[in-house]
Coordinates of C-alpha atoms in Angstrom, one line a residue:
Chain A
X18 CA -22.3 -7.6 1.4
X19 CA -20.8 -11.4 2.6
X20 CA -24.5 -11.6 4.5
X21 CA -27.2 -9.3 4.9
X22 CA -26.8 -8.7 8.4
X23 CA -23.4 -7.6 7.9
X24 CA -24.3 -5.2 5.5
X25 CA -27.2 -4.0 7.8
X26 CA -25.2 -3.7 10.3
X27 CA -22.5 -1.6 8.7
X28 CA -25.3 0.8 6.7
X29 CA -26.5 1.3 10.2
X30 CA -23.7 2.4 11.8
X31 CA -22.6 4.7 8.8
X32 CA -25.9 6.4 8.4
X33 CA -26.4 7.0 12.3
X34 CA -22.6 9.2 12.0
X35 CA -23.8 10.5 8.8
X36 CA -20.5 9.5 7.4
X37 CA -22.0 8.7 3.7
X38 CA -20.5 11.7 2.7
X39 CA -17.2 11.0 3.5
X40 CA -17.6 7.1 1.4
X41 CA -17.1 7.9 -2.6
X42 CA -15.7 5.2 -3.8
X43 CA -12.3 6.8 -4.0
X44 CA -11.8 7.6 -0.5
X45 CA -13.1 4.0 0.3
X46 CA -10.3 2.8 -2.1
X47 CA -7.8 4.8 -0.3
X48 CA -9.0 3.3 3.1
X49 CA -8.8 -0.4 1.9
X50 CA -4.9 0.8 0.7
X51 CA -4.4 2.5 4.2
X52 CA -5.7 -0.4 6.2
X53 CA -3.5 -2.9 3.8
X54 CA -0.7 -0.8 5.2
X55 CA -1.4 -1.2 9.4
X56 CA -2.3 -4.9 8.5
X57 CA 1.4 -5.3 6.7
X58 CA 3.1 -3.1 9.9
X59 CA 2.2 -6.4 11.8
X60 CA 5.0 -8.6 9.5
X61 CA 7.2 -5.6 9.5
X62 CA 9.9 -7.6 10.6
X63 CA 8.9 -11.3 9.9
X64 CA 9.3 -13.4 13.0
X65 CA 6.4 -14.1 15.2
X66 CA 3.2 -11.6 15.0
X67 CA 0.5 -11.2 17.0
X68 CA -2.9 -13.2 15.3
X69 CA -4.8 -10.4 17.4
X70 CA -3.3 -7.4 15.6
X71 CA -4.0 -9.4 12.4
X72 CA -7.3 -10.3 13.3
X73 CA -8.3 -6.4 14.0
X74 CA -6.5 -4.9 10.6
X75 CA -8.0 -7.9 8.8
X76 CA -11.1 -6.7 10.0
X77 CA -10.8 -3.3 9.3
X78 CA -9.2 -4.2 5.2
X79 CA -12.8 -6.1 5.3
X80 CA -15.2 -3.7 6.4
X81 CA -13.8 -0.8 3.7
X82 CA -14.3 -4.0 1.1
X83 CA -17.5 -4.4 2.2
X84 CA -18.7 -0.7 2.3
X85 CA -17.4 -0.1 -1.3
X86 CA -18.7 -2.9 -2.6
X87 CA -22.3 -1.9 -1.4
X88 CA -21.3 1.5 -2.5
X89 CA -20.9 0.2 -5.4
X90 CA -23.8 -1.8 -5.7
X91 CA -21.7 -5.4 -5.7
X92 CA -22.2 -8.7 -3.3
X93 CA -18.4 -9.5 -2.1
X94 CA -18.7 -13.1 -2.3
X95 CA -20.1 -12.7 -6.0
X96 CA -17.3 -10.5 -7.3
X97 CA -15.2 -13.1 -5.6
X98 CA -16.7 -16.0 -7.5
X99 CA -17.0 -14.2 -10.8
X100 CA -13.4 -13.2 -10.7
X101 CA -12.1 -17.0 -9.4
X102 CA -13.7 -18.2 -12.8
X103 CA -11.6 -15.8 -14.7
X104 CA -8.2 -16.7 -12.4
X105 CA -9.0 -20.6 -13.1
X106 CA -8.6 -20.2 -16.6
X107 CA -5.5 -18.0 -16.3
X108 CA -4.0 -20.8 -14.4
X109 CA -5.1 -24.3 -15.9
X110 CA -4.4 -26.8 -13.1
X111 CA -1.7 -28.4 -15.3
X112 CA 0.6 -25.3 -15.9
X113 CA -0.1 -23.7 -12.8
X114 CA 0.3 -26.9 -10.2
X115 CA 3.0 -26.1 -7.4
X116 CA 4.8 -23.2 -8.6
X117 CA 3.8 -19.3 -7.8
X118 CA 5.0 -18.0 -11.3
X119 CA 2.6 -15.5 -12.8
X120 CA 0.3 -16.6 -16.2
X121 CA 2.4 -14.8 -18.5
X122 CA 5.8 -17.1 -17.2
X123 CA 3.7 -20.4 -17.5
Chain B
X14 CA -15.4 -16.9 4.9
X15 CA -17.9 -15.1 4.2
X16 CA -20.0 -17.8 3.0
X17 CA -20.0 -21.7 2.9
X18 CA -19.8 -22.1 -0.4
X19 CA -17.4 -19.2 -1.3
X20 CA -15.1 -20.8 1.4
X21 CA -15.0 -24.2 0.0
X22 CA -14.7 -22.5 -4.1
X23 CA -11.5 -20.8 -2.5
X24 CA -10.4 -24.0 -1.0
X25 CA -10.8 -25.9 -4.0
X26 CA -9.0 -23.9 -6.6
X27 CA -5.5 -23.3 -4.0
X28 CA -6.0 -27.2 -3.2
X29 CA -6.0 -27.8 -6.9
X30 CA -3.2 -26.2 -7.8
X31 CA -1.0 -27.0 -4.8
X32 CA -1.0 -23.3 -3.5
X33 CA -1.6 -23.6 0.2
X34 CA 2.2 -23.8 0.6
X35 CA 3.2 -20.3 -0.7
X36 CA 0.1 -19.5 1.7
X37 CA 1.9 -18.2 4.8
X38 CA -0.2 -15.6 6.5
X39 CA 2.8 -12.9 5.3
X40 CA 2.5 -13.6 1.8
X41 CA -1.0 -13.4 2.1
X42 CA -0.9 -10.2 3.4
X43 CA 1.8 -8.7 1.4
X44 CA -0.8 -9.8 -1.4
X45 CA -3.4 -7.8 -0.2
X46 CA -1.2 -4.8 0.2
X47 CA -0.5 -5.3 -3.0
X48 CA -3.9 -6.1 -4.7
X49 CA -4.9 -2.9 -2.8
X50 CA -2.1 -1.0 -4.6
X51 CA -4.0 -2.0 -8.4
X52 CA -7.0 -1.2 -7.0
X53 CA -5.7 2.6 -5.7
X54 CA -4.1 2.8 -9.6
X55 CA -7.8 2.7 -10.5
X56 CA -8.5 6.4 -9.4
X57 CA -4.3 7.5 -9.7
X58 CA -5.5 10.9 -11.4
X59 CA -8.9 11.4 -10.1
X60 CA -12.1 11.7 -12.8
X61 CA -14.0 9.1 -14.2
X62 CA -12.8 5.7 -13.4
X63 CA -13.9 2.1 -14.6
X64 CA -16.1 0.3 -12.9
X65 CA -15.3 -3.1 -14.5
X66 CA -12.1 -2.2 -13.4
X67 CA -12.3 -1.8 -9.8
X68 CA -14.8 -4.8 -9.7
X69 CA -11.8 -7.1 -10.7
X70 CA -9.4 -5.3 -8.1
X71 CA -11.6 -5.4 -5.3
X72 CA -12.2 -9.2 -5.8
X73 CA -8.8 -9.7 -5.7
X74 CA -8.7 -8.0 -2.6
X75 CA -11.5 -9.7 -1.2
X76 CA -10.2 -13.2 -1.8
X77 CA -6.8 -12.8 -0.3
X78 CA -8.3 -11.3 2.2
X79 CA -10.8 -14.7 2.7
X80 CA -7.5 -16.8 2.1
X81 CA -5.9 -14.9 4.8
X82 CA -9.3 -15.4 7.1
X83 CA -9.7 -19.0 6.1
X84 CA -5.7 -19.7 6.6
X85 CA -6.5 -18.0 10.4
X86 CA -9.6 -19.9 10.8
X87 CA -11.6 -16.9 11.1
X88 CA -14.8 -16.1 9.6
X89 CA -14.8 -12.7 7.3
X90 CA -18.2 -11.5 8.7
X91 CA -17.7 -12.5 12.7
X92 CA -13.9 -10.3 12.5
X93 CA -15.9 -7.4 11.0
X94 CA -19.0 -7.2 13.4
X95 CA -16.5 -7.8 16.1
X96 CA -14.9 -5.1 15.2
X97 CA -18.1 -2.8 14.5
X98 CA -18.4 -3.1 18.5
X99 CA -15.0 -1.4 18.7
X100 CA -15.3 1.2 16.4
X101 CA -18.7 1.9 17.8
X102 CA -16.9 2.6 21.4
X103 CA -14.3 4.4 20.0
X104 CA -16.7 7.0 17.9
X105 CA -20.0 7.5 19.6
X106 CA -22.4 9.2 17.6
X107 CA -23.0 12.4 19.8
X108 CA -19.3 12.9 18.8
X109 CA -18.6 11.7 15.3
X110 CA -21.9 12.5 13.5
X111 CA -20.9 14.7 10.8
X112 CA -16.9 14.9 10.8
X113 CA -14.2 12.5 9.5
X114 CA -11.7 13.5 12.4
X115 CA -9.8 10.5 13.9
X116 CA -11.3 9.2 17.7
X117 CA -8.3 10.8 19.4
X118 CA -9.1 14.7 17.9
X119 CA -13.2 14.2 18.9
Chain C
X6 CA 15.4 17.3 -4.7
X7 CA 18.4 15.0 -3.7
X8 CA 20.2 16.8 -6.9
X9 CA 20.0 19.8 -8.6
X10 CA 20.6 18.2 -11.5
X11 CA 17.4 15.3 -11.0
X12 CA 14.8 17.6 -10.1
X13 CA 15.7 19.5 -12.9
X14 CA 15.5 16.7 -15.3
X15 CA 12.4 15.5 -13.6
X16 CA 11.0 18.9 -13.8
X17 CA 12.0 19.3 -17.5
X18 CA 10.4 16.0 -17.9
X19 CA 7.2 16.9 -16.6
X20 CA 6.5 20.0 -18.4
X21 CA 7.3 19.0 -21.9
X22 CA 4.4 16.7 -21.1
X23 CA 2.2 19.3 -19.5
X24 CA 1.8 16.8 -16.7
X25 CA 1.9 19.3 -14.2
X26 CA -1.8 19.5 -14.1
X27 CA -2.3 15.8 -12.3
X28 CA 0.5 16.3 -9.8
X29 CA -1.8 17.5 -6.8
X30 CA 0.1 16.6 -3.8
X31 CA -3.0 14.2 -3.2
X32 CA -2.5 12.6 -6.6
X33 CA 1.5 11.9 -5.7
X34 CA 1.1 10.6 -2.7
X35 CA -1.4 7.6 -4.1
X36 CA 1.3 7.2 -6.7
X37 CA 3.8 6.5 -4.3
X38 CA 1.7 4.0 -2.2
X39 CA 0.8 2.7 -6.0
X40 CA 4.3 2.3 -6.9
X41 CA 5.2 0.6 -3.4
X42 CA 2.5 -2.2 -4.0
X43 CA 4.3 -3.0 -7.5
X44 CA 8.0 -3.1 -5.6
X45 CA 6.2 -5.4 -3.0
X46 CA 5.2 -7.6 -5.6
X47 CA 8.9 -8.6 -6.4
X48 CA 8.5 -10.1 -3.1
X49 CA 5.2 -11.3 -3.1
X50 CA 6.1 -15.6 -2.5
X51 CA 9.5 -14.7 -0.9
X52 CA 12.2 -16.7 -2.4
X53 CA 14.8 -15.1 -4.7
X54 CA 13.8 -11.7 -6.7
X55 CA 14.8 -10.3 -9.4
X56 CA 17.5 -7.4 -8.6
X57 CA 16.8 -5.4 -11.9
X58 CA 13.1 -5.6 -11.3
X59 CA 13.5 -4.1 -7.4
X60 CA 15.7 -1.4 -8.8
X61 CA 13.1 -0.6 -11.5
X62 CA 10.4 0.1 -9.4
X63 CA 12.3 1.6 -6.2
X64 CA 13.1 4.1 -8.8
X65 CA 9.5 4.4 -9.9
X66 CA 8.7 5.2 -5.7
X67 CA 11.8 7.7 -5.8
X68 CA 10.4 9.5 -8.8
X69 CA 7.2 10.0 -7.3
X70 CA 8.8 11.1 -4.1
X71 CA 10.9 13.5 -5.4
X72 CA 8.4 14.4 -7.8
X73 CA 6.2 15.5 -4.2
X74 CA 8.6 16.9 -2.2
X75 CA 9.5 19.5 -5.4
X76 CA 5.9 20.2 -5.3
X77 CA 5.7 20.8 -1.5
X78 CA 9.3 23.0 -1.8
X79 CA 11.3 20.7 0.3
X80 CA 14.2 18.4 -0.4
X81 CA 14.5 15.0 -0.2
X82 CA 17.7 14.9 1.8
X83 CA 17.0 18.0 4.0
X84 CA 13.6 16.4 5.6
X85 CA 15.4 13.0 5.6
X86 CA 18.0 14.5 8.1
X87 CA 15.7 16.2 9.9
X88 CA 13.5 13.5 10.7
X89 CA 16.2 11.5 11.9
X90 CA 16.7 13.5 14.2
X91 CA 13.5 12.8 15.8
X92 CA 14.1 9.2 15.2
X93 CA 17.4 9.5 16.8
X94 CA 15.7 10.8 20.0
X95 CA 12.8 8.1 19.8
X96 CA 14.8 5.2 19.9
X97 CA 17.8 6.1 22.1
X98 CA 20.7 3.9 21.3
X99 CA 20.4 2.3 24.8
X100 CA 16.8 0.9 24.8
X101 CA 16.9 0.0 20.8
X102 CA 20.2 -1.8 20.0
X103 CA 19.3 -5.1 18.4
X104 CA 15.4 -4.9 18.5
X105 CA 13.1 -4.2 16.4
X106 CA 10.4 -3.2 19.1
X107 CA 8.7 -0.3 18.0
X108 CA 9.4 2.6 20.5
X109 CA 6.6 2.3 22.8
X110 CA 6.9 -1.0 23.7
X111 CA 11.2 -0.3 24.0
Chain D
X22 CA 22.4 7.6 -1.6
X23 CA 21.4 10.6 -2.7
X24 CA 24.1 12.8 -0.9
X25 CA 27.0 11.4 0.8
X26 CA 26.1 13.4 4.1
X27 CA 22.4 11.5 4.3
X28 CA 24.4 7.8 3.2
X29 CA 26.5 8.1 5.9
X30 CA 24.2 9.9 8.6
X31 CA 21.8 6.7 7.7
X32 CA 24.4 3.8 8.0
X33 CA 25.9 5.4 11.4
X34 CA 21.8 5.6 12.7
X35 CA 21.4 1.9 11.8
X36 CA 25.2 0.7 13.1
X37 CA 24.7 2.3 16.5
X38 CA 21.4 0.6 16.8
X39 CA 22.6 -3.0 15.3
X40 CA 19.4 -2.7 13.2
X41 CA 20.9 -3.6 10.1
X42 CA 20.4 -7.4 10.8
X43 CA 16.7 -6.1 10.3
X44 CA 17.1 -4.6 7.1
X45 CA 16.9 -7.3 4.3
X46 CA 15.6 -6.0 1.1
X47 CA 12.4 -7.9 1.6
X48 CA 11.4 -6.0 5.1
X49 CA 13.0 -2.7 3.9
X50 CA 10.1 -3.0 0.5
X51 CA 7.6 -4.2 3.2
X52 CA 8.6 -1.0 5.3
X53 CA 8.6 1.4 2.5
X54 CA 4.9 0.2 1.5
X55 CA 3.8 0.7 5.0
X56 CA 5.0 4.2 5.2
X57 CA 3.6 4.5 2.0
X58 CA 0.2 3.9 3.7
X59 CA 1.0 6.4 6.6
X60 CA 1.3 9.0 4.2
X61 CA -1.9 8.1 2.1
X62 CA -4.1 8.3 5.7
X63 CA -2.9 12.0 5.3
X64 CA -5.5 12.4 2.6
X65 CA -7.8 9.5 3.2
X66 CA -11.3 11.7 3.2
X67 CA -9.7 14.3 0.8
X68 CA -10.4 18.5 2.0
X69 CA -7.2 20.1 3.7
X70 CA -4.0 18.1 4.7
X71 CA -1.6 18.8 7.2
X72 CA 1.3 20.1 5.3
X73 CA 4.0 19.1 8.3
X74 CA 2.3 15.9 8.9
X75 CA 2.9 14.7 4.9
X76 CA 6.8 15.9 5.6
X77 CA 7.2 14.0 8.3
X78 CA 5.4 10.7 6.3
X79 CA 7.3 11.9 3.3
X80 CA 10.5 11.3 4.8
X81 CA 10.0 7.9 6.7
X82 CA 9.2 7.1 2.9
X83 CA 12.2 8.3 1.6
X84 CA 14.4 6.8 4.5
X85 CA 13.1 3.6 3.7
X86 CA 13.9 4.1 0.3
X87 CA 17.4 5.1 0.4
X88 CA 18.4 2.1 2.8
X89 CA 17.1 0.0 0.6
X90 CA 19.0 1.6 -2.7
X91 CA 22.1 1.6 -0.2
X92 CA 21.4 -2.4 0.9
X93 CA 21.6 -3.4 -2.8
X94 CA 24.4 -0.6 -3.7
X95 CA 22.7 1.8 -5.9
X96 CA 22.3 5.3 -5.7
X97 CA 19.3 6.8 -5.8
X98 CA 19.7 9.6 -8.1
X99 CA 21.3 7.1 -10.4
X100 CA 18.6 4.7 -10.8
X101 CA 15.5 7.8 -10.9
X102 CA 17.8 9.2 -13.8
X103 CA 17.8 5.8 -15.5
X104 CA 14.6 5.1 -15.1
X105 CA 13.5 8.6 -16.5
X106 CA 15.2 7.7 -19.6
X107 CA 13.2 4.8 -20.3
X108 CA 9.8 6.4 -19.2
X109 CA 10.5 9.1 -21.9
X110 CA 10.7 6.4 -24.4
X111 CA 7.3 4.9 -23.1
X112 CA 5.6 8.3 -23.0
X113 CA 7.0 10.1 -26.1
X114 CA 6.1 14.3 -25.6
X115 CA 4.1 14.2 -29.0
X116 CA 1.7 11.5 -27.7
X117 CA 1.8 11.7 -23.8
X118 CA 1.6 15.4 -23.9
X119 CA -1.5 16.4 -22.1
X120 CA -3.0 13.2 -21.4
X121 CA -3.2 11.1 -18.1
X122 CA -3.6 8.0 -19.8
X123 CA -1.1 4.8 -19.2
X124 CA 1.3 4.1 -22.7
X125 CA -0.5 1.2 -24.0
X126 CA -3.2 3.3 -24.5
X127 CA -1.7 6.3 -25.8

């Protein structure tokens, strides 16, 4: 979890609706997908969206994250740095600079 | 973000590379719809699925998911226990303990 | 099945491989959504895409698609019809020409 | 379009509406990725689904589709029967038969 009371808080409010059962990691996976989904309804149509619809489905693409990643026995923010150390080399700073190609078109 | 130091690692690496101006908060959520689609091929067929794996997709979910935070100027942890209040109010325990039925069918 | 003659090459297809066994209707439907995320990625950075990429993996959603309703007994173009008919009376021509509100906010 | 009746039922929809100067093949992917995740929440926490509710998601998937096949001028059985062809070449019955596993690692 991104900070320990964070990941208190979330345990907490699980436990206290018994919904542990209902958090395998796959149907956490699923929920992170499902939640990608609302959050992407809010750029439906491009134009102007609303930063408090974003701000909510952010928030709920963050707290599946969270719970499978303590499901799972990971700290967010150390998965996150682990796996930027593998994306830096993927993209050296002087193939990648200013474009949005993938690695394998460098 | 979730913490200082991840924040400024995320900064650092787009900054380097000159990505802040694909950045737009739609591409960054389109990217964690997508990111969120690799991680759901993880358990496509059910069974056993790798845990290595769905380490690596779940950071990449995470960090466009901080990228999109950052790009708000949100932090990842205040959005979620923000929302926690919500969800709280919208499934009290006397009437969610125990089932995964939406707030609306309670 | 939109055709009679695609669903029976697709069913054709499938039992050959005996793949019957992982097409639960549950194991479908995350194809599709997994198959969605790969399309959205030819559109990840806007920009121009590539037209034989989007066609590629639109087909890859279709297949799925059709590959669920056959499962469920339904055809593709028969609930396509019949859901726009409830479309139809959702957003009445009157209240929806030229916006992309969705229909509780027409 | 997979039958002439649904191509032209679907353009005369989206004419009477003047919604087609919503549909650019960017927001129609976007759309058919969101739908994508409506019908996924069908079977978030696994157990039972509601077989009418995954038509009704089904098709918003599918309608999405096909405008987007007809935006770009393909037709949809056309491209699923194209794309089969090649996906028999990747998964080749002697090898793929039985097995879940992706072609690189058959």
């Amino acid at each position: 979890m991104s900070s320990q009371e964070t990941k208190l808080a979330l345990r907490s409010f699980v436990a206290e609706r018994d919904w542990g059962q209902f958090h395998s990691p796959e149907n956490l996976i699923k929920s992170i997908a499902i939640e990608s989904g609302e959050l992407l309804e809010r750029v439906q149509w491009g134009g102007q969206s609303d930063s408090e619809e974003i701000r909510s489905e952010l928030a709920d693409v963050l707290t599946y994250a969270y719970l499978l990643a303590d499901r799972m026995g990971w700290e967010p923010d150390e998965i996150v740095l682990e796996k930027l150390q593998t994306t830096r080399e993927k993209y050296p700073v002087d193939k990648a600079k200013g474009t949005s190609a993938k690695y394998d078109q460098l």
